[in-house]
Short mmCIF file of C-alpha atoms in Angstrom, two decimals:
data_model
loop_
_atom_site.label_atom_id
_atom_site.label_comp_id
_atom_site.label_asym_id
_atom_site.label_seq_id
_atom_site.Cartn_x
_atom_site.Cartn_y
_atom_site.Cartn_z
CA ILE Y 1 0.01 -0.04 0.13
CA TYR Y 2 1.51 3.30 -1.26
CA VAL Y 3 0.56 6.78 -0.15
CA SER Y 4 1.78 9.49 -2.55
CA ASP Y 5 1.73 13.07 -2.04
CA GLU Y 6 0.62 14.71 -5.38
CA ASP Y 7 2.40 17.98 -4.72
CA SER Y 8 5.87 16.95 -3.14
CA ALA Y 9 5.91 13.52 -5.09
CA VAL Y 10 7.11 11.81 -1.89
CA VAL Y 11 5.88 8.24 -1.43
CA ILE Y 12 5.42 6.56 1.85
CA SER Y 13 3.88 3.32 3.07
CA PRO Y 14 2.39 2.27 6.43
CA THR Y 15 4.81 -0.69 6.48
CA LEU Y 16 8.48 -0.90 6.29
CA LYS Y 17 8.32 -3.04 3.29
CA PRO Y 18 8.44 -2.32 0.28
CA LEU Y 19 9.93 1.06 0.35
CA ASN Y 20 12.48 0.00 3.08
CA SER Y 21 12.30 3.52 4.48
CA THR Y 22 13.52 3.87 8.03
CA GLU Y 23 12.50 7.55 8.44
CA GLY Y 24 9.94 8.30 11.18
CA VAL Y 25 8.54 5.72 13.65
CA HIS Y 26 7.39 2.22 12.69
CA LEU Y 27 5.07 0.16 15.24
CA ALA Y 28 3.70 -3.30 14.29
CA ARG Y 29 1.11 -4.98 16.79
CA HIS Y 30 -0.13 -8.30 16.20
CA GLY Y 31 -3.39 -9.66 17.96
CA PHE Y 32 -5.62 -12.73 17.63
CA GLY Y 33 -6.89 -12.36 14.04
CA TYR Y 34 -5.53 -8.93 13.22
CA SER Y 35 -2.35 -6.86 12.87
CA VAL Y 36 -2.06 -3.15 13.28
CA PHE Y 37 1.00 -1.07 11.61
CA GLU Y 38 1.41 2.61 12.37
CA ARG Y 39 3.93 5.03 11.22
CA GLU Y 40 4.42 8.98 11.57
CA VAL Y 41 6.47 10.42 8.69
CA ASP Y 42 6.26 13.36 6.60
CA GLY Y 43 3.60 15.14 8.62
CA LEU Y 44 1.19 12.40 8.18
CA THR Y 45 0.26 9.48 10.81
CA LEU Y 46 -0.69 6.19 9.04
CA GLU Y 47 -2.60 3.26 10.82
CA LEU Y 48 -3.27 0.05 9.03
CA LEU Y 49 -5.53 -2.44 10.33
CA GLN Y 50 -5.46 -5.90 8.75
CA THR Y 51 -8.01 -8.59 9.53
CA VAL Y 52 -9.75 -11.66 7.86
CA HIS Y 53 -13.37 -12.14 8.03
CA LEU Y 54 -14.36 -14.87 10.36
CA GLU Y 55 -16.44 -16.92 7.93
CA SER Y 56 -15.84 -15.54 4.51
CA SER Y 57 -12.65 -15.43 2.47
CA VAL Y 58 -12.06 -11.69 2.41
CA LYS Y 59 -9.31 -9.72 4.01
CA PHE Y 60 -9.91 -6.35 5.11
CA SER Y 61 -7.23 -3.47 5.29
CA ARG Y 62 -8.25 -0.28 6.63
CA LEU Y 63 -5.85 2.60 6.24
CA ARG Y 64 -6.45 5.65 8.50
CA ILE Y 65 -4.50 8.66 7.42
CA THR Y 66 -4.33 11.92 9.66
CA ASN Y 67 -2.67 15.08 8.44
CA ARG Y 68 -0.40 16.41 11.06
CA SER Y 69 0.82 19.17 9.23
CA VAL Y 70 -0.28 22.75 8.66
CA LEU Y 71 -0.59 22.19 4.95
CA ARG Y 72 -3.51 20.97 2.83
CA ARG Y 73 -2.37 17.54 1.44
CA ARG Y 74 -3.35 16.03 -1.92
CA LEU Y 75 -2.87 12.32 -1.68
CA SER Y 76 -3.20 9.21 -3.86
CA ILE Y 77 -3.44 5.81 -2.17
CA THR Y 78 -2.51 2.66 -4.30
CA PHE Y 79 -3.09 -0.86 -3.61
CA TYR Y 80 -0.91 -3.25 -5.31
CA ALA Y 81 -0.81 -7.09 -5.57
CA GLU Y 82 0.29 -9.84 -7.67
CA TRP Y 83 -2.15 -12.65 -8.60
CA VAL Y 84 -1.06 -16.18 -8.16
CA LEU Y 85 -4.05 -18.41 -8.71
CA GLY Y 86 -2.44 -21.64 -8.81
CA ALA Y 87 0.86 -23.34 -7.04
CA SER Y 88 3.26 -20.67 -8.01
CA ARG Y 89 3.05 -17.32 -9.80
CA ALA Y 90 5.88 -18.14 -12.38
CA ALA Y 91 3.90 -21.22 -13.72
CA ASN Y 92 0.32 -19.37 -13.75
CA ALA Y 93 1.10 -15.83 -14.73
CA ALA Y 94 0.47 -16.44 -18.29
CA PHE Y 95 -3.02 -17.76 -17.84
CA VAL Y 96 -4.34 -15.29 -15.56
CA THR Y 97 -6.84 -12.70 -16.91
CA THR Y 98 -8.35 -9.54 -15.11
CA ALA Y 99 -11.38 -7.52 -15.56
CA ILE Y 100 -13.33 -4.81 -13.95
CA ASP Y 101 -16.54 -6.36 -12.83
CA GLU Y 102 -19.63 -4.05 -14.07
CA THR Y 103 -21.75 -4.76 -11.14
CA THR Y 104 -19.33 -3.84 -8.34
CA GLY Y 105 -16.37 -1.90 -10.15
CA ALA Y 106 -14.02 -4.43 -8.38
CA MET Y 107 -11.11 -6.06 -10.20
CA PHE Y 108 -11.79 -9.68 -10.77
CA ALA Y 109 -8.96 -12.24 -11.59
CA ARG Y 110 -9.45 -15.69 -13.18
CA ASN Y 111 -7.12 -18.49 -14.13
CA PRO Y 112 -9.55 -20.34 -16.53
CA TRP Y 113 -6.74 -23.01 -17.41
CA SER Y 114 -6.58 -24.09 -13.86
CA LEU Y 115 -7.49 -27.88 -13.72
CA GLN Y 116 -9.11 -27.38 -10.25
CA SER Y 117 -10.27 -23.99 -9.92
CA SER Y 118 -10.97 -22.61 -13.54
CA ALA Y 119 -14.36 -20.96 -12.17
CA GLN Y 120 -13.01 -19.24 -9.08
CA VAL Y 121 -12.73 -15.52 -9.02
CA ALA Y 122 -10.22 -13.49 -6.94
CA PHE Y 123 -11.08 -9.87 -6.35
CA ALA Y 124 -9.64 -6.44 -5.16
CA ASP Y 125 -11.66 -3.44 -4.41
CA MET Y 126 -11.35 -0.08 -2.58
CA ALA Y 127 -14.84 -0.38 -0.97
CA GLY Y 128 -15.90 1.26 -4.39
CA ARG Y 129 -13.83 4.33 -4.12
CA GLN Y 130 -11.14 3.20 -6.72
CA THR Y 131 -10.75 5.80 -9.49
CA SER Y 132 -7.97 4.18 -11.71
CA TRP Y 133 -6.36 0.80 -12.05
CA THR Y 134 -4.15 -1.40 -14.10
CA GLY Y 135 -3.83 -5.12 -14.69
CA ASP Y 136 -0.53 -4.85 -16.18
CA ARG Y 137 2.33 -5.23 -13.92
CA ARG Y 138 4.77 -3.83 -16.48
CA GLU Y 139 2.81 -0.54 -16.50
CA PHE Y 140 2.93 -0.29 -12.77
CA LEU Y 141 6.48 -1.25 -12.01
CA GLY Y 142 8.24 -0.55 -15.04
CA ALA Y 143 10.21 -2.81 -17.40
CA PHE Y 144 12.92 -3.05 -14.73
CA GLY Y 145 10.97 -1.79 -11.75
CA GLN Y 146 11.17 -2.80 -8.29
CA LEU Y 147 8.37 -2.83 -5.55
CA SER Y 148 10.47 -0.18 -3.82
CA ASP Y 149 10.20 2.24 -6.58
CA PRO Y 150 7.14 1.72 -8.92
CA ALA Y 151 7.41 3.50 -12.35
CA ALA Y 152 3.72 4.55 -12.10
CA LEU Y 153 4.04 6.57 -9.01
CA ARG Y 154 6.77 8.73 -10.28
CA THR Y 155 4.69 10.67 -12.62
CA GLY Y 156 1.34 11.16 -10.44
CA ALA Y 157 -0.61 10.37 -13.49
CA PRO Y 158 -3.76 8.09 -13.10
CA LEU Y 159 -3.34 4.35 -13.80
CA SER Y 160 -4.43 3.47 -17.44
CA GLY Y 161 -7.39 1.27 -16.60
CA VAL Y 162 -6.12 -1.50 -18.77
CA THR Y 163 -7.26 -5.11 -17.88
CA GLY Y 164 -7.51 -8.43 -19.71
CA ALA Y 165 -5.18 -11.32 -20.90
CA GLY Y 166 -1.94 -11.41 -22.20
CA PHE Y 167 -0.25 -9.11 -19.42
CA ASP Y 168 2.13 -9.95 -16.68
CA PRO Y 169 -0.74 -9.78 -14.29
CA CYS Y 170 -1.35 -7.65 -11.28
CA CYS Y 171 -3.85 -5.52 -9.56
CA ALA Y 172 -2.81 -1.77 -8.85
CA MET Y 173 -5.84 0.12 -7.65
CA GLN Y 174 -5.77 3.92 -6.84
CA THR Y 175 -8.06 6.46 -5.03
CA ARG Y 176 -7.36 10.11 -4.37
CA LEU Y 177 -8.22 12.20 -1.30
CA THR Y 178 -7.59 15.75 0.25
CA LEU Y 179 -6.80 16.25 3.64
CA GLU Y 180 -7.19 19.64 5.59
CA PRO Y 181 -4.86 20.22 8.53
CA SER Y 182 -5.69 17.92 11.50
CA ALA Y 183 -8.21 15.92 9.34
CA SER Y 184 -8.44 12.34 9.09
CA GLU Y 185 -9.88 10.03 6.53
CA GLU Y 186 -10.05 6.09 6.16
CA VAL Y 187 -9.58 4.00 3.02
CA VAL Y 188 -10.71 0.27 3.03
CA ILE Y 189 -9.26 -2.41 0.84
CA LEU Y 190 -11.12 -5.79 0.30
CA PHE Y 191 -9.24 -8.66 -1.05
CA GLY Y 192 -10.30 -12.11 -1.36
CA ALA Y 193 -11.74 -15.11 -3.43
CA ALA Y 194 -15.03 -16.84 -4.26
CA ALA Y 195 -16.05 -19.79 -6.02
CA ASN Y 196 -17.51 -18.06 -9.00
CA GLU Y 197 -18.33 -14.72 -10.41
CA ALA Y 198 -21.82 -14.30 -8.75
CA GLU Y 199 -20.59 -15.30 -5.20
CA ALA Y 200 -17.52 -12.89 -5.75
CA GLN Y 201 -20.02 -10.01 -6.62
CA SER Y 202 -22.12 -10.95 -3.47
CA LEU Y 203 -18.93 -11.22 -1.26
CA VAL Y 204 -17.84 -7.65 -2.11
CA LEU Y 205 -21.28 -6.09 -1.70
CA ARG Y 206 -21.56 -7.77 1.63
CA ALA Y 207 -18.19 -6.87 2.80
CA ARG Y 208 -18.61 -3.02 1.81
CA GLN Y 209 -21.92 -3.20 3.81
CA GLN Y 210 -20.64 -5.03 6.99
CA GLY Y 211 -17.40 -2.64 7.27
CA VAL Y 212 -14.15 -3.39 8.89
CA ASP Y 213 -15.30 -2.63 12.40
CA SER Y 214 -17.90 -5.32 12.40
CA ALA Y 215 -15.63 -7.92 10.93
CA HIS Y 216 -12.99 -6.99 13.51
CA ARG Y 217 -15.24 -7.29 16.42
CA GLN Y 218 -16.57 -10.71 15.22
CA THR Y 219 -12.95 -11.96 14.89
CA LYS Y 220 -11.66 -10.65 18.00
CA GLN Y 221 -14.65 -12.12 19.90
CA TYR Y 222 -13.99 -15.45 18.53
CA TRP Y 223 -10.44 -15.63 19.22
CA GLU Y 224 -10.76 -14.38 22.68
CA GLU Y 225 -13.34 -17.07 23.41
CA THR Y 226 -11.08 -19.50 22.05
CA VAL Y 227 -7.63 -18.69 23.45
CA ASP Y 228 -9.07 -17.68 26.91
CA SER Y 229 -10.46 -21.24 27.69
CA VAL Y 230 -6.96 -22.34 28.76
CA GLN Y 231 -4.95 -20.16 31.06
CA VAL Y 232 -1.89 -21.08 33.13
CA LYS Y 233 0.27 -18.95 35.52
CA THR Y 234 3.90 -20.20 36.07
CA PRO Y 235 6.97 -18.40 37.15
CA ASP Y 236 8.10 -17.95 33.61
CA ARG Y 237 6.16 -15.00 31.99
CA SER Y 238 7.34 -15.91 28.63
CA PHE Y 239 5.87 -19.46 29.11
CA ASP Y 240 2.78 -18.09 30.14
CA ILE Y 241 2.48 -15.50 27.15
CA LEU Y 242 2.87 -18.48 24.93
CA MET Y 243 0.49 -20.77 26.42
CA ASN Y 244 -2.06 -18.16 27.21
CA GLY Y 245 -3.27 -17.65 23.75
CA TRP Y 246 -0.75 -17.80 21.11
CA LEU Y 247 0.08 -21.53 20.75
CA LEU Y 248 -3.78 -22.37 20.68
CA TYR Y 249 -3.99 -19.54 18.11
CA GLN Y 250 -1.13 -21.02 15.88
CA SER Y 251 -2.49 -24.62 16.24
CA LEU Y 252 -6.02 -23.47 14.93
CA ALA Y 253 -5.15 -20.82 12.36
CA CYS Y 254 -1.72 -22.12 11.10
CA ARG Y 255 -1.91 -25.83 11.39
CA MET Y 256 -5.59 -26.61 11.02
CA TRP Y 257 -6.69 -23.86 8.85
CA ALA Y 258 -3.83 -22.70 6.60
CA ARG Y 259 -1.76 -25.96 6.68
CA SER Y 260 1.27 -23.79 5.80
CA GLY Y 261 4.04 -25.12 7.84
CA PHE Y 262 7.55 -24.97 6.15
CA TYR Y 263 7.30 -28.60 5.00
CA GLN Y 264 3.41 -28.48 4.34
CA ALA Y 265 3.07 -25.51 2.23
CA SER Y 266 0.66 -27.08 -0.39
CA GLY Y 267 -2.35 -26.84 1.88
CA ALA Y 268 -2.62 -30.55 2.24
CA TYR Y 269 -3.97 -32.33 5.14
CA GLY Y 270 -1.24 -34.56 6.72
CA PHE Y 271 -2.76 -37.66 8.14
CA ARG Y 272 -1.06 -37.75 11.64
CA ASP Y 273 -0.16 -33.82 11.65
CA GLN Y 274 -3.60 -32.31 11.70
CA LEU Y 275 -4.84 -35.25 14.08
CA GLN Y 276 -2.02 -34.29 16.54
CA ASP Y 277 -2.86 -30.63 16.21
CA SER Y 278 -6.50 -31.26 16.79
CA LEU Y 279 -5.73 -32.82 20.33
CA SER Y 280 -4.73 -29.33 21.45
CA LEU Y 281 -8.04 -27.77 20.85
CA LEU Y 282 -10.09 -30.43 22.69
CA THR Y 283 -10.78 -27.81 25.66
CA SER Y 284 -11.11 -24.61 23.75
CA ARG Y 285 -12.67 -26.01 20.24
CA PRO Y 286 -13.68 -29.75 20.64
CA GLU Y 287 -16.03 -29.37 17.63
CA VAL Y 288 -12.96 -28.59 15.51
CA ALA Y 289 -11.31 -31.85 16.55
CA ARG Y 290 -14.37 -33.89 16.12
CA GLU Y 291 -14.96 -32.63 12.66
CA HIS Y 292 -11.36 -33.29 11.69
CA ILE Y 293 -11.32 -36.84 13.23
CA LEU Y 294 -13.91 -37.61 11.07
CA ARG Y 295 -12.39 -36.08 8.03
CA ALA Y 296 -9.35 -38.03 8.69
CA ALA Y 297 -11.28 -41.50 9.14
CA ALA Y 298 -12.80 -40.92 5.60
CA ARG Y 299 -9.15 -41.21 4.13
CA GLN Y 300 -9.05 -44.90 5.24
CA PHE Y 301 -8.47 -47.50 2.55
CA SER Y 302 -10.67 -50.61 2.85
CA GLU Y 303 -7.43 -52.41 3.85
CA GLY Y 304 -6.79 -50.42 6.89
CA ASP Y 305 -4.14 -48.17 6.01
CA PHE Y 306 -4.68 -44.42 5.41
CA GLN Y 307 -3.47 -41.79 2.97
CA HIS Y 308 -0.48 -40.37 4.27
CA TRP Y 309 -1.38 -36.96 3.07
CA TRP Y 310 -4.34 -35.46 0.86
CA LEU Y 311 -5.29 -32.43 -1.00
CA PRO Y 312 -8.94 -31.35 0.12
CA ALA Y 313 -10.00 -30.04 -3.28
CA ASN Y 314 -10.01 -33.58 -4.92
CA GLY Y 315 -8.78 -35.91 -2.47
CA ALA Y 316 -5.61 -36.69 -4.41
CA GLY Y 317 -2.74 -37.85 -2.17
CA VAL Y 318 -0.24 -40.51 -0.97
CA ARG Y 319 -0.42 -43.96 -0.11
CA ALA Y 320 2.60 -45.11 1.71
CA ARG Y 321 4.16 -47.84 3.75
CA ILE Y 322 4.54 -45.47 6.70
CA SER Y 323 3.69 -47.38 9.74
CA ASP Y 324 2.33 -45.15 12.30
CA ASP Y 325 -0.63 -43.85 10.35
CA THR Y 326 -2.63 -46.81 11.18
CA ILE Y 327 -2.49 -45.87 14.96
CA TRP Y 328 -2.98 -42.30 15.15
CA LEU Y 329 -6.80 -42.44 14.67
CA ALA Y 330 -7.49 -44.78 17.44
CA TYR Y 331 -5.04 -42.93 19.61
CA CYS Y 332 -6.74 -39.42 19.02
CA VAL Y 333 -10.16 -40.91 19.28
CA SER Y 334 -9.58 -42.42 22.54
CA HIS Y 335 -7.85 -39.10 23.91
CA TYR Y 336 -10.96 -37.23 22.41
CA ILE Y 337 -13.37 -39.28 24.40
CA LYS Y 338 -11.55 -39.09 27.53
CA VAL Y 339 -11.42 -35.17 27.43
CA THR Y 340 -15.00 -34.51 26.05
CA GLY Y 341 -16.96 -37.76 27.09
CA ASP Y 342 -18.31 -37.79 23.71
CA THR Y 343 -18.63 -41.75 22.96
CA ALA Y 344 -21.36 -40.93 20.41
CA ILE Y 345 -18.71 -40.11 18.04
CA LEU Y 346 -17.77 -43.84 17.79
CA ASP Y 347 -21.06 -44.51 16.02
CA GLU Y 348 -20.64 -41.89 13.19
CA SER Y 349 -20.48 -43.64 9.96
CA THR Y 350 -17.99 -42.73 7.09
CA ALA Y 351 -17.19 -44.57 3.74
CA TYR Y 352 -13.70 -46.10 2.98
CA ILE Y 353 -11.65 -45.19 0.00
CA ASP Y 354 -10.30 -47.53 -2.66
CA GLY Y 355 -7.18 -47.19 -5.02
CA GLN Y 356 -4.21 -48.83 -6.54
CA HIS Y 357 -2.02 -51.12 -4.34
CA LEU Y 358 1.72 -50.25 -4.11
CA ALA Y 359 4.01 -52.01 -6.36
CA PRO Y 360 6.51 -54.35 -4.34
CA ALA Y 361 9.50 -51.96 -4.51
CA ALA Y 362 7.68 -48.69 -4.39
CA HIS Y 363 7.58 -46.55 -0.96
CA ASP Y 364 4.35 -44.73 -1.84
CA ALA Y 365 2.20 -43.72 -4.78
CA PHE Y 366 0.23 -40.46 -5.61
CA PHE Y 367 -3.22 -40.61 -7.05
CA VAL Y 368 -6.94 -39.81 -6.74
CA PRO Y 369 -8.82 -42.47 -4.81
CA SER Y 370 -12.28 -43.51 -5.36
CA LEU Y 371 -15.05 -43.81 -2.98
CA SER Y 372 -15.68 -47.26 -1.65
CA GLU Y 373 -19.27 -48.66 -1.36
CA GLU Y 374 -18.42 -49.99 2.10
CA THR Y 375 -19.09 -47.73 4.97
CA ALA Y 376 -18.14 -48.36 8.87
CA THR Y 377 -18.40 -46.70 12.28
CA LEU Y 378 -15.57 -44.81 13.53
CA PHE Y 379 -14.80 -47.47 16.01
CA GLU Y 380 -14.68 -49.82 13.11
CA HIS Y 381 -12.10 -47.48 11.34
CA CYS Y 382 -9.99 -47.19 14.35
CA ALA Y 383 -9.99 -51.01 14.85
CA ARG Y 384 -9.28 -51.64 11.27
CA GLY Y 385 -6.24 -49.50 11.56
CA LEU Y 386 -5.11 -51.10 14.84
CA ASP Y 387 -5.58 -54.51 13.40
CA ARG Y 388 -3.27 -53.71 10.58
CA SER Y 389 -0.54 -52.41 12.84
CA LEU Y 390 -0.39 -55.72 14.75
CA ALA Y 391 2.11 -57.16 12.19
CA LYS Y 392 5.75 -57.90 13.92
CA GLY Y 393 9.09 -58.71 12.89
CA ALA Y 394 11.69 -61.04 14.32
CA HIS Y 395 12.07 -59.55 17.58
CA GLY Y 396 8.27 -59.14 18.33
CA LEU Y 397 8.35 -55.38 17.58
CA PRO Y 398 5.94 -53.53 14.95
CA LEU Y 399 7.42 -53.39 11.49
CA MET Y 400 8.88 -49.96 10.87
CA GLY Y 401 7.78 -49.72 6.99
CA THR Y 402 9.17 -46.65 5.30
CA GLY Y 403 9.09 -44.57 8.28
CA ASP Y 404 7.19 -44.46 11.72
CA TRP Y 405 6.73 -40.65 12.78
CA ASN Y 406 10.27 -39.89 11.48
CA ASP Y 407 9.72 -39.92 7.64
CA GLY Y 408 13.46 -39.50 7.23
CA MET Y 409 14.00 -43.07 8.40
CA ASN Y 410 12.28 -44.37 5.20
CA ARG Y 411 15.10 -46.91 4.54
CA VAL Y 412 15.36 -48.71 7.92
CA GLY Y 413 12.46 -51.20 7.18
CA GLU Y 414 12.13 -50.69 3.25
CA GLY Y 415 12.64 -54.30 2.84
CA GLY Y 416 9.46 -55.28 4.92
CA LYS Y 417 11.81 -56.69 8.11
CA GLY Y 418 12.91 -53.65 9.84
CA GLU Y 419 11.31 -53.05 13.48
CA SER Y 420 10.65 -49.99 15.57
CA VAL Y 421 10.94 -49.65 19.36
CA TRP Y 422 9.23 -46.30 19.51
CA LEU Y 423 6.24 -47.61 17.38
CA GLY Y 424 6.15 -50.41 19.98
CA TRP Y 425 5.59 -47.86 22.81
CA PHE Y 426 3.10 -45.90 20.73
CA LEU Y 427 1.21 -49.14 19.74
CA LEU Y 428 1.16 -50.14 23.25
CA THR Y 429 -0.14 -46.85 24.45
CA THR Y 430 -2.92 -47.03 22.19
CA LEU Y 431 -3.98 -50.60 22.38
CA THR Y 432 -4.08 -50.16 26.19
CA ALA Y 433 -6.53 -47.07 25.76
CA PHE Y 434 -8.60 -48.89 23.09
CA ILE Y 435 -9.03 -52.28 24.81
CA PRO Y 436 -11.80 -50.84 27.09
CA VAL Y 437 -13.68 -49.38 24.11
CA ALA Y 438 -13.70 -52.65 22.47
CA LEU Y 439 -15.16 -54.06 25.53
CA ASP Y 440 -17.91 -51.51 26.03
CA ARG Y 441 -18.90 -52.22 22.53
CA LEU Y 442 -18.94 -55.99 23.25
CA ASP Y 443 -16.21 -56.65 20.61
CA ASN Y 444 -14.55 -59.36 22.66
CA ALA Y 445 -12.67 -60.91 20.17
CA ARG Y 446 -10.83 -57.74 19.23
CA ALA Y 447 -10.25 -56.91 23.07
CA THR Y 448 -8.88 -60.49 23.56
CA ALA Y 449 -6.48 -60.14 20.66
CA TRP Y 450 -5.25 -56.77 21.49
CA THR Y 451 -4.90 -57.55 25.17
CA ALA Y 452 -2.62 -60.69 24.06
CA ARG Y 453 -0.46 -58.42 21.70
CA ALA Y 454 -0.07 -55.77 24.36
CA ALA Y 455 1.28 -58.23 26.65
CA GLU Y 456 3.66 -59.64 24.04
CA LEU Y 457 4.73 -56.20 22.97
CA THR Y 458 5.77 -55.23 26.47
CA ALA Y 459 7.98 -58.29 27.03
CA ALA Y 460 9.40 -57.84 23.49
CA LEU Y 461 10.21 -54.04 24.23
CA GLU Y 462 12.06 -54.96 27.49
CA ARG Y 463 13.76 -57.95 25.99
CA HIS Y 464 14.98 -56.45 22.67
CA GLY Y 465 14.49 -52.91 23.11
CA TRP Y 466 16.56 -52.10 25.98
CA ASP Y 467 20.27 -51.56 24.97
CA GLY Y 468 21.95 -51.53 28.49
CA GLU Y 469 21.55 -47.87 29.42
CA TRP Y 470 18.52 -46.55 27.27
CA TYR Y 471 16.14 -47.91 24.87
CA ARG Y 472 17.15 -48.66 21.09
CA ARG Y 473 15.14 -46.99 18.34
CA GLY Y 474 14.62 -49.95 16.25
CA PHE Y 475 16.22 -52.69 13.90
CA PHE Y 476 17.11 -52.55 10.30
CA ASP Y 477 15.89 -55.08 7.78
CA ASP Y 478 19.00 -57.11 8.43
CA GLY Y 479 18.72 -57.12 12.07
CA THR Y 480 21.18 -54.36 12.90
CA PRO Y 481 20.20 -52.24 15.83
CA LEU Y 482 19.54 -48.62 15.57
CA GLY Y 483 19.76 -46.01 18.48
CA SER Y 484 22.29 -48.43 20.05
CA ALA Y 485 25.43 -47.56 22.00
CA LYS Y 486 27.13 -49.50 19.06
CA ASN Y 487 26.08 -47.21 16.34
CA GLU Y 488 28.19 -44.21 15.14
CA GLU Y 489 25.24 -42.34 14.27
CA CYS Y 490 21.99 -41.91 16.10
CA ARG Y 491 23.22 -43.85 19.04
CA ILE Y 492 20.38 -42.42 21.43
CA ASP Y 493 17.05 -41.12 19.96
CA ALA Y 494 14.78 -39.06 22.36
CA ILE Y 495 11.30 -40.60 21.39
CA ALA Y 496 12.17 -44.05 22.33
CA GLN Y 497 13.13 -42.86 25.66
CA SER Y 498 10.14 -40.27 26.37
CA TRP Y 499 7.50 -42.71 25.18
CA ALA Y 500 8.96 -45.40 27.38
CA VAL Y 501 7.64 -43.09 30.18
CA LEU Y 502 4.56 -41.89 28.22
CA SER Y 503 3.28 -45.29 27.54
CA GLY Y 504 3.51 -46.42 31.03
CA GLY Y 505 5.06 -49.60 29.67
CA ALA Y 506 8.48 -49.54 30.71
CA SER Y 507 9.93 -50.67 33.97
CA SER Y 508 10.34 -47.60 36.36
CA LYS Y 509 13.96 -48.17 36.84
CA ARG Y 510 14.71 -48.63 33.15
CA ALA Y 511 12.59 -45.46 32.24
CA ALA Y 512 14.38 -43.42 34.78
CA ALA Y 513 17.80 -44.43 33.57
CA ALA Y 514 16.80 -43.89 29.78
CA MET Y 515 15.61 -40.29 30.67
CA GLU Y 516 18.83 -39.72 32.83
CA GLN Y 517 20.84 -40.62 29.52
CA SER Y 518 18.53 -38.52 27.53
CA TYR Y 519 19.43 -35.44 29.38
CA ARG Y 520 23.21 -36.36 29.48
CA GLN Y 521 23.67 -36.93 25.67
CA LEU Y 522 20.95 -34.86 24.11
CA VAL Y 523 20.60 -31.51 26.22
CA ARG Y 524 23.45 -28.99 25.44
CA ALA Y 525 22.51 -26.53 28.29
CA ASP Y 526 25.36 -24.04 27.41
CA ASP Y 527 23.70 -23.78 23.76
CA GLY Y 528 20.32 -23.85 24.94
CA LEU Y 529 19.63 -26.85 22.83
CA ALA Y 530 17.66 -30.12 23.27
CA LEU Y 531 18.78 -32.72 20.63
CA LEU Y 532 16.38 -34.99 18.79
CA PHE Y 533 19.25 -37.82 18.52
CA THR Y 534 22.84 -37.99 18.29
CA PRO Y 535 25.19 -38.03 16.59
CA PRO Y 536 23.30 -37.08 13.51
CA PHE Y 537 23.15 -39.04 10.23
CA ASP Y 538 26.16 -37.93 8.08
CA LYS Y 539 27.94 -40.80 6.45
CA SER Y 540 25.92 -43.97 6.91
CA SER Y 541 24.76 -45.89 3.88
#
């Protein structure tokens, strides 16, 4: 957002970027569901509030400008955005078209060649106050222009009004205003997307009518109710600040909704990822966790395994040999019931999916599955996953597959014989929690089988998992131990020790010794680091 003085030709912005000007005072404040950027420079006070509508896909930006000088100020305010409308701007720019909508006057952008979203419409609007615009990035920035020095702002002339196809697409939209000394005025910018043109028109008109203040109030109220539900007080003030709001906010906004972590930038659901994240919301937003548990159950193949990750638009995703996915649903459901008391969720029915089986040597396959004609209760989905996880290797431990929470250990058990100690603790934890559920539902056969496997697993973990001073991480296909004092790399892995405690399955003496070794070998107090495992993998084959 650029603010240009038409008399002096000085261009400023309420944010540090993109002009990179350090003149004046910059202040950024972040709250739950909104951010505020303030700046005082060149006789003007700028305050930019940005928030997103609670239910509709529209972002509000309200720029409040106050004239602190003794002069009348003639200003132009320009909003600039670069359309993506696909996985990346570089791949999709040639296909994006722009137009000014006759009904609203907003700029609409489409990518009609998109395989999944050809009908969708993105939009930009200055609440109907726009006086000039362009959809041509070259016009705005110049042939070799930078965001820090747009060519179109050097002349002070209105933008050309050109839109259409064949341009390097953008949205540059402008309005003008005059401020007397001590006067203030607001400019509102709407930016969003809709399923089609009619919905985009309706969304623009509704957002104009609702206004920023109403949207901001609703958003703040929602987040305050959400994050205030869990409050802690400890001697560590920084810990309290994180716990009392920000971690819950991050779990819901970033992980459940945006799904935009560094390694999850596609917006895909990770099977284990979002199930784990949902557990942090059981007190504050149990309905979100419930909804996602059922969503995840619907990604189970008839054979009992799950899509490791999937795209919500069309269900395309990965079928893999990663071993822990089959356990997470039951683990999360048991915890959900324990916290909420909602046993009715077990009777919710969803269909399975069907799809191609993995080739013998393949780690995974990406495809769009079909919907199976077979449906089952959530309990049956959980139970079928647990049944699939009962397979064991030579040491009586669960098979590692091509990863077991640590996807990086994809070659430990790729031959089908590698085993995981950590997965043993995790399976033991989940079987122990789910056996009473099976008994309550009179599934005595499963309860009996799971009880026998749990007992066998406890013995195998102590007999073959213990390395002498801590628990091993697992065994390679050829039986070589991993996470052992004999290993040059990954001699000790934290999760094999911590879950020995969390599962309640390890002997108290060994569990204490394992945690002591974890502290000695993995905590580097001088560097403020707690390592996951050490030494790192560097030279192993």
